[in-house]
Amino acid sequence: MAVTEEPPLAPHGLPGHLVGFVAALRARGIPVGPSETVDAGRVLSVLDLMDREAVREGLACALLRRTTHRATYDGLFDLWFPVAIGERDAAAEIELPYREDGRLDVPALRQMLAEMLADENSGGAQALMAAQLVEQLGQYQSARGASFSSYQALKEIQPQTVLAQMLAGMTTPDMSDFETEIARRTARGRIDNFRRTVEAETRRRVAERIGRERVASYGVARQAEDVDFLRASQNELAELKRSTQRLARILASRLAVRRRHARRGEIDLRKTLRKSMSTGGVPIDLVNRKPRPGRPELVLLCDVSGSVAGFSNFTLLLVSALREQFSKVRIFAFVDHTDEVTRFFDPHTQLDEAMQRIFAEADIVGFNGHSDYGSALTSFAGGFADAVTSRSSLLILGDARTNYRDPELSTLSELVAVAKHAHWLNPEPRQNWGSGDSAADRYQQVIEMHECRSASQLTAVVSRLLPV
């Protein structure tokens, strides 16, 4: 009977495996060019391939350009260069405690974990413990067969509950309060690291069953610029805020290039043809119209309700960083009533402080307290009619969900007719426009609406729309 051999893990050898790893990095938003790929190949040719951490750091030096790429890189590296293949034989060194009736002895297991995490030199033992937890406690039966879950592996042990036991082994009665706090933070850090080790081991086992590409699509950290505003976690929003200045510099440089080109003005066809008469009708010398100097005015009308808070906050940060690119910037916020909040934004005020002052001091919440775009547009047109002029660029931020109230399309039409430019940035997927209480499908008949679900998408749209 013929024995069927399993396909090789790297059918195209190490070079092909490296190319696949580079393709995965690109798919997750990390720019890696041919020169970086060649450098990575050279790195592998001189490193000890059995030293996994040396390979990790060497490839990182060759492939990464920014420190913000590191979390995504590490997640993909663990999938493409796993620490082991299949089940790890850890039973000889780490054996989970069980009672006589065959059930897991949870108190003894927690004590074992606490002693292990209290020892700073137990990194190898912790990895074996994580492997045992995933193998023995993390398995479950899914619709597609056996699989693994980090939640299932940690459900019984609950590592956060061993903090007190860890501190008992890491502190002494004669320690100062400062030293005790340092030990507490160290213990919490080790618990978090152990949790991440279990999650990485789970991804490795699941990737062997369903494929690393599929696991990478949901199990690897995304770039901050690619995070969906409406689904972003607090950590992802914090990373977005840190990247605001970099994105603002990119947008400012793009705008400067456009303005530099615009200084030449458009071609004056009549004067060019007249001048070409001296060269037999051949337009050798082009004559440009004199460009109109001056920077545009920006009017920002922003929904700050909870449903779009992440999107609005980031966009406000971005616009604040670009203030010097405009002759005047006026910012208006609303929930169901509009008020000007420009006074709360200056180069020295943090966004969190500005948002707190907006909700405490500005008149943006009416009687109802729910998003009402129609009421907001009406109060804006009635109270700040002079804000939008023929020199203004009107930018509206929001998901256009009106809670089934009158969208006041006629009021928006009047504002759009007066403004020089008018655009609406919507953080919802385009396929959801018009569903439920969304009036986006009706608003986009009056104003040009753009989908802006992530920072990278927002940057591309804003850089294209910024007026010169």
Coordinates of C-alpha atoms in Angstrom, one line a residue, residues 144-425:
R144 CA -15.4 22.1 10.8
G145 CA -13.8 19.8 13.3
A146 CA -11.4 20.2 16.3
S147 CA -10.0 23.6 16.8
F148 CA -8.3 25.7 19.6
S149 CA -9.4 28.7 21.6
S150 CA -7.2 30.9 23.9
Y151 CA -10.4 31.9 25.8
Q152 CA -11.1 28.2 26.4
A153 CA -7.5 27.6 27.5
L154 CA -7.5 30.4 30.0
K155 CA -11.1 30.2 31.2
E156 CA -10.4 27.8 34.1
I157 CA -7.1 29.3 35.2
Q158 CA -7.9 33.0 34.9
P159 CA -4.3 34.3 35.1
Q160 CA -5.4 37.7 36.4
T161 CA -6.4 36.0 39.7
V162 CA -2.8 34.9 40.5
L163 CA -1.5 38.5 41.1
A164 CA -1.7 38.3 44.9
Q165 CA 0.1 34.9 44.9
M166 CA 2.8 36.3 42.6
L167 CA 3.4 39.4 44.8
A168 CA 3.8 37.1 47.8
G169 CA 6.8 35.6 46.0
M170 CA 8.2 38.9 44.6
T171 CA 7.9 41.2 47.7
T172 CA 9.3 41.2 51.2
P173 CA 7.8 43.0 54.3
D174 CA 10.7 45.5 54.4
M175 CA 10.0 46.8 50.9
S176 CA 9.0 50.4 50.5
D177 CA 5.7 51.4 48.9
F178 CA 7.5 52.4 45.7
E179 CA 9.3 49.1 45.4
T180 CA 6.0 47.3 46.1
E181 CA 4.3 49.2 43.3
I182 CA 7.2 48.4 40.9
A183 CA 6.8 44.7 41.8
R184 CA 3.0 45.0 41.2
R185 CA 3.4 46.5 37.8
T186 CA 6.1 43.9 36.9
A187 CA 3.7 41.1 37.9
R188 CA 0.9 42.5 35.8
G189 CA 3.3 42.8 32.9
R190 CA 4.3 39.1 33.2
I191 CA 0.6 38.1 33.4
D192 CA -0.1 40.0 30.2
N193 CA 2.9 38.5 28.5
F194 CA 1.8 35.0 29.5
R195 CA -1.7 35.7 28.1
R196 CA -0.1 36.8 24.8
T197 CA 2.0 33.7 24.7
V198 CA -1.1 31.5 25.0
E199 CA -2.8 33.6 22.3
A200 CA 0.2 33.1 20.0
E201 CA 0.3 29.4 20.6
T202 CA -3.4 29.2 19.8
R203 CA -2.9 31.0 16.5
R204 CA -0.1 28.7 15.7
R205 CA -2.2 25.6 16.2
V206 CA -5.2 27.0 14.4
A207 CA -3.0 28.1 11.5
E208 CA -1.9 24.5 11.0
R209 CA -5.5 23.4 10.6
I210 CA -7.0 26.2 8.5
G211 CA -4.0 28.0 7.0
R212 CA -1.9 30.9 8.2
E213 CA -3.3 33.3 5.5
R214 CA -6.7 32.9 7.0
V215 CA -5.6 33.3 10.6
A216 CA -3.5 36.4 9.6
S217 CA -6.7 38.0 8.2
Y218 CA -8.3 38.2 11.7
G219 CA -5.6 37.2 14.3
V220 CA -2.8 39.7 13.5
A221 CA -2.8 43.3 14.7
R222 CA -3.8 45.8 12.0
Q223 CA -2.0 48.9 11.2
A224 CA -3.5 51.9 13.0
E225 CA -4.2 53.6 9.6
D226 CA -6.3 50.6 8.5
V227 CA -8.5 50.3 11.7
D228 CA -12.2 50.8 11.1
F229 CA -13.2 53.9 13.0
L230 CA -16.5 52.4 14.1
R231 CA -15.0 49.2 15.5
A232 CA -11.7 50.5 16.8
S233 CA -10.7 49.6 20.4
Q234 CA -9.4 52.2 22.9
N235 CA -5.8 51.1 22.2
E236 CA -6.2 51.4 18.5
L237 CA -7.8 54.9 18.8
A238 CA -4.8 55.9 21.0
E239 CA -2.4 54.7 18.4
L240 CA -4.4 56.7 15.8
K241 CA -4.0 59.8 17.8
R242 CA -0.3 59.3 18.0
S243 CA 0.0 59.0 14.3
T244 CA -2.0 62.2 13.6
Q245 CA 1.0 64.5 13.3
R246 CA 2.7 62.2 10.8
L247 CA -0.5 62.0 8.7
A248 CA -0.9 65.8 8.9
R249 CA 2.7 66.2 7.6
I250 CA 1.9 64.0 4.7
L251 CA -1.2 65.9 3.8
A252 CA 0.6 69.3 4.2
S253 CA 3.4 68.2 1.9
R254 CA 0.9 67.0 -0.7
L255 CA -1.0 70.3 -0.5
A256 CA 2.3 72.3 -0.8
V257 CA 3.2 70.4 -4.0
R258 CA -0.2 71.2 -5.5
R259 CA 0.1 74.8 -4.6
R260 CA 3.6 75.0 -6.0
H261 CA 2.2 73.6 -9.3
A262 CA -0.8 75.9 -9.1
R263 CA 1.4 79.0 -8.9
R264 CA 2.1 78.7 -12.6
G265 CA -1.6 79.0 -13.3
E266 CA -3.6 77.4 -16.1
I267 CA -2.6 77.7 -19.7
D268 CA -4.1 80.8 -21.5
L269 CA -5.0 79.2 -24.8
R270 CA -5.8 82.5 -26.6
K271 CA -2.5 84.2 -25.7
T272 CA -0.5 81.0 -26.4
L273 CA -2.0 80.7 -29.9
R274 CA -1.3 84.4 -30.5
K275 CA 2.3 84.0 -29.5
S276 CA 2.7 80.9 -31.7
M277 CA 2.1 83.0 -34.8
S278 CA 5.8 84.0 -34.7
T279 CA 6.8 80.4 -34.8
G280 CA 4.6 79.3 -37.7
G281 CA 1.7 78.3 -35.5
V282 CA 3.7 75.9 -33.4
P283 CA 3.0 76.7 -29.7
I284 CA 6.6 76.5 -28.4
D285 CA 6.2 78.9 -25.6
L286 CA 3.1 78.4 -23.3
V287 CA 1.5 81.4 -21.7
N288 CA -0.1 80.8 -18.3
R289 CA -2.9 82.8 -16.7
K290 CA -2.0 84.7 -13.5
P291 CA -3.0 82.5 -10.6
R292 CA -5.3 83.9 -7.9
P293 CA -3.4 84.2 -4.6
G294 CA -4.9 83.3 -1.2
R295 CA -5.7 80.3 0.9
P296 CA -9.2 78.9 1.2
E297 CA -11.5 79.0 4.2
L298 CA -12.5 75.7 5.9
V299 CA -15.9 75.2 7.7
L300 CA -16.1 71.9 9.5
L301 CA -19.6 70.6 10.6
C302 CA -19.0 67.6 12.8
D303 CA -21.3 65.0 14.5
V304 CA -19.8 64.3 18.0
S305 CA -22.4 61.8 19.1
G306 CA -21.2 58.5 20.5
S307 CA -21.9 56.5 17.4
V308 CA -19.2 58.3 15.4
A309 CA -17.0 59.6 18.2
G310 CA -13.8 57.8 17.1
F311 CA -14.1 59.1 13.5
S312 CA -15.0 62.6 14.6
N313 CA -12.2 62.9 17.2
F314 CA -9.5 61.7 14.8
T315 CA -10.7 64.0 12.0
L316 CA -10.8 67.0 14.3
L317 CA -7.2 66.2 15.4
L318 CA -6.2 66.0 11.7
V319 CA -7.9 69.3 10.8
S320 CA -6.4 71.0 13.8
A321 CA -2.9 70.0 12.7
L322 CA -3.7 71.4 9.3
R323 CA -5.0 74.8 10.4
E324 CA -2.1 76.7 9.0
Q325 CA -2.9 75.5 5.5
F326 CA -6.1 77.6 5.5
S327 CA -6.7 81.3 5.9
K328 CA -9.5 80.6 8.4
V329 CA -10.9 77.5 10.1
R330 CA -14.3 77.4 11.8
I331 CA -15.4 74.3 13.6
F332 CA -19.0 73.5 14.5
A333 CA -20.2 70.5 16.5
F334 CA -23.6 69.0 16.9
V335 CA -25.7 66.1 18.3
D336 CA -29.1 67.5 17.6
H337 CA -28.2 71.2 17.8
T338 CA -25.2 73.1 16.4
D339 CA -22.8 75.4 18.1
E340 CA -19.4 76.8 17.2
V341 CA -16.5 75.2 19.0
T342 CA -13.5 76.8 17.3
R343 CA -12.5 78.5 20.5
F344 CA -11.9 75.1 22.2
F345 CA -9.2 74.1 19.7
D346 CA -5.7 75.6 19.7
P347 CA -2.2 74.1 19.3
H348 CA -1.8 73.8 23.1
T349 CA -5.1 72.1 23.9
Q350 CA -5.3 68.3 24.0
L351 CA -8.3 66.7 22.2
D352 CA -9.7 65.0 25.3
E353 CA -9.8 68.4 27.1
A354 CA -11.4 70.1 24.1
M355 CA -14.1 67.4 23.8
Q356 CA -14.9 67.7 27.5
R357 CA -15.3 71.4 27.2
I358 CA -17.5 71.0 24.1
F359 CA -19.9 68.8 26.0
A360 CA -19.8 70.9 29.1
E361 CA -19.9 74.4 27.6
A362 CA -21.2 74.2 24.0
D363 CA -24.9 74.2 23.1
I364 CA -24.9 71.0 21.1
V365 CA -27.5 68.8 22.8
G366 CA -31.1 69.9 22.6
F367 CA -34.2 68.5 24.2
N368 CA -34.0 65.0 22.6
G369 CA -30.3 64.3 23.0
H370 CA -30.1 61.9 20.0
S371 CA -28.5 62.6 16.6
D372 CA -30.8 64.8 14.5
Y373 CA -29.1 66.0 11.3
G374 CA -32.1 67.9 10.1
S375 CA -32.3 69.9 13.4
A376 CA -28.5 70.4 13.4
L377 CA -28.5 71.7 9.8
T378 CA -31.4 74.1 10.5
S379 CA -29.8 75.5 13.7
F380 CA -26.5 75.9 11.8
A381 CA -28.1 77.8 8.9
G382 CA -30.2 79.9 11.3
G383 CA -27.5 80.8 13.8
F384 CA -24.3 80.9 11.7
A385 CA -25.5 81.9 8.2
D386 CA -22.3 84.0 7.7
A387 CA -20.0 81.0 8.2
V388 CA -20.4 79.6 4.7
T389 CA -19.4 82.0 1.9
S390 CA -18.3 81.7 -1.7
R391 CA -14.7 81.2 -0.5
S392 CA -15.6 78.5 2.0
S393 CA -14.9 74.8 1.7
L394 CA -17.7 73.0 3.7
L395 CA -16.8 69.6 5.2
I396 CA -19.5 67.6 7.0
L397 CA -18.5 64.6 9.2
G398 CA -21.1 62.0 10.2
D399 CA -22.9 58.8 9.5
A400 CA -26.1 60.6 8.3
R401 CA -28.3 58.5 10.7
T402 CA -31.2 60.8 11.5
N403 CA -33.2 58.6 13.9
Y404 CA -36.0 58.7 11.3
R405 CA -36.4 62.5 11.5
D406 CA -36.7 65.0 8.7
P407 CA -33.2 65.3 7.1
E408 CA -33.9 68.9 5.9
L409 CA -32.4 68.4 2.4
S410 CA -33.5 71.9 1.3
T411 CA -31.4 73.5 4.0
L412 CA -28.3 71.4 3.0
S413 CA -28.9 72.3 -0.7
E414 CA -28.8 76.0 0.2
L415 CA -25.5 75.6 2.1
V416 CA -24.0 73.6 -0.7
A417 CA -25.1 76.2 -3.3
V418 CA -23.3 79.0 -1.4
A419 CA -20.0 77.2 -0.6
K420 CA -17.2 77.0 -3.1
H421 CA -16.6 73.3 -2.3
A422 CA -18.8 70.9 -0.2
H423 CA -18.1 67.3 0.8
W424 CA -19.5 64.8 3.3
L425 CA -17.2 62.2 4.9

